[in-house]
Amino acid sequence: VAGADGLLVVDTRGTRRQGERLRDEIRRLDPRPVHWVVNTHQHFDHTFGNVAFDDVTIYAHEAAAERVRRLCREDGDDDPLNAEVIETPLRHPDTTFSSVSVIELGDRYVELLHPGRGHTDGDAVIRVPDADVVFAGDLVEESAPPSFGPDCFPLEWPETLELATQVMGDGTVVVPGHGVPVDRGYVMNQRGDVGEVATAITGMVQAGVSVDDAIAQLPQADLPWDPARLHDAVRRGYAHSDPPPPRTLPLIG
């Protein structure tokens, strides 16, 4: 995101080398200095490139900043990317927010919003109001189904996406954490799919089905994605089956 006072980068990729390649490509696109980085959440593929950006202020939600750690891939010791991840020094975010924040870029500003927990507990949405662009992080994915990992919050994810759409209009360009840009309609459709997963998990909890039996029953649940991708969603849903308090987003601007 380019402003009169410099550039802001959303996420920095997953290793030092990937971060350096990103930094060099940005320099080819725009000679202005990078002064700000925002991490949309704590996972390594969005944060480990931070080390390539010297003399910048790195922002993240307070939960994400606390949990940036060495989350390595599990593809095997012979995976070259795994070795790069292990060798990359960590650069933690140094400025955090709990609900909302604003970064002034000179002739424009950028809003940082935490609509709630979903993909992780530290998900941030970045809005550029004058360009009508929203960076959604891994709350939204286009190139693959949303990732329900061991630190997800599947029962809260639907409401979190619902709140995130409040800063989107019909013409908003939404940049997902993975894949090509989408629109608000796409996000609403994905919110519906995530809601189906949450509803299925809640139903099995209320029916007294055990966690193991719930995972075994996933293939019969008629869910929008491969049941094998949802095992962590079930485990996490059972662990957090008490409903959270309702959330609202404070207004900015």
PDB file of C-alpha atoms in Angstrom, residues 19 91 104 119 125 163 188 198 214:
ATOM      1  CA  GLY A  19      10.936 -12.084   2.428  1.00  0.00           C
ATOM      2  CA  ARG A  91      11.346 -10.993  13.879  1.00  0.00           C
ATOM      3  CA  GLU A 104      -1.198   7.136   8.653  1.00  0.00           C
ATOM      4  CA  HIS A 119      -8.492 -19.076  11.373  1.00  0.00           C
ATOM      5  CA  VAL A 125      -8.313  -7.419   8.529  1.00  0.00           C
ATOM      6  CA  LEU A 163     -18.383  -8.771  11.049  1.00  0.00           C
ATOM      7  CA  MET A 188     -20.414 -14.191   2.049  1.00  0.00           C
ATOM      8  CA  ALA A 198     -19.891 -24.834  12.688  1.00  0.00           C
ATOM      9  CA  ALA A 214     -17.898 -37.058  15.329  1.00  0.00           C
TER      10      ALA A 214
END
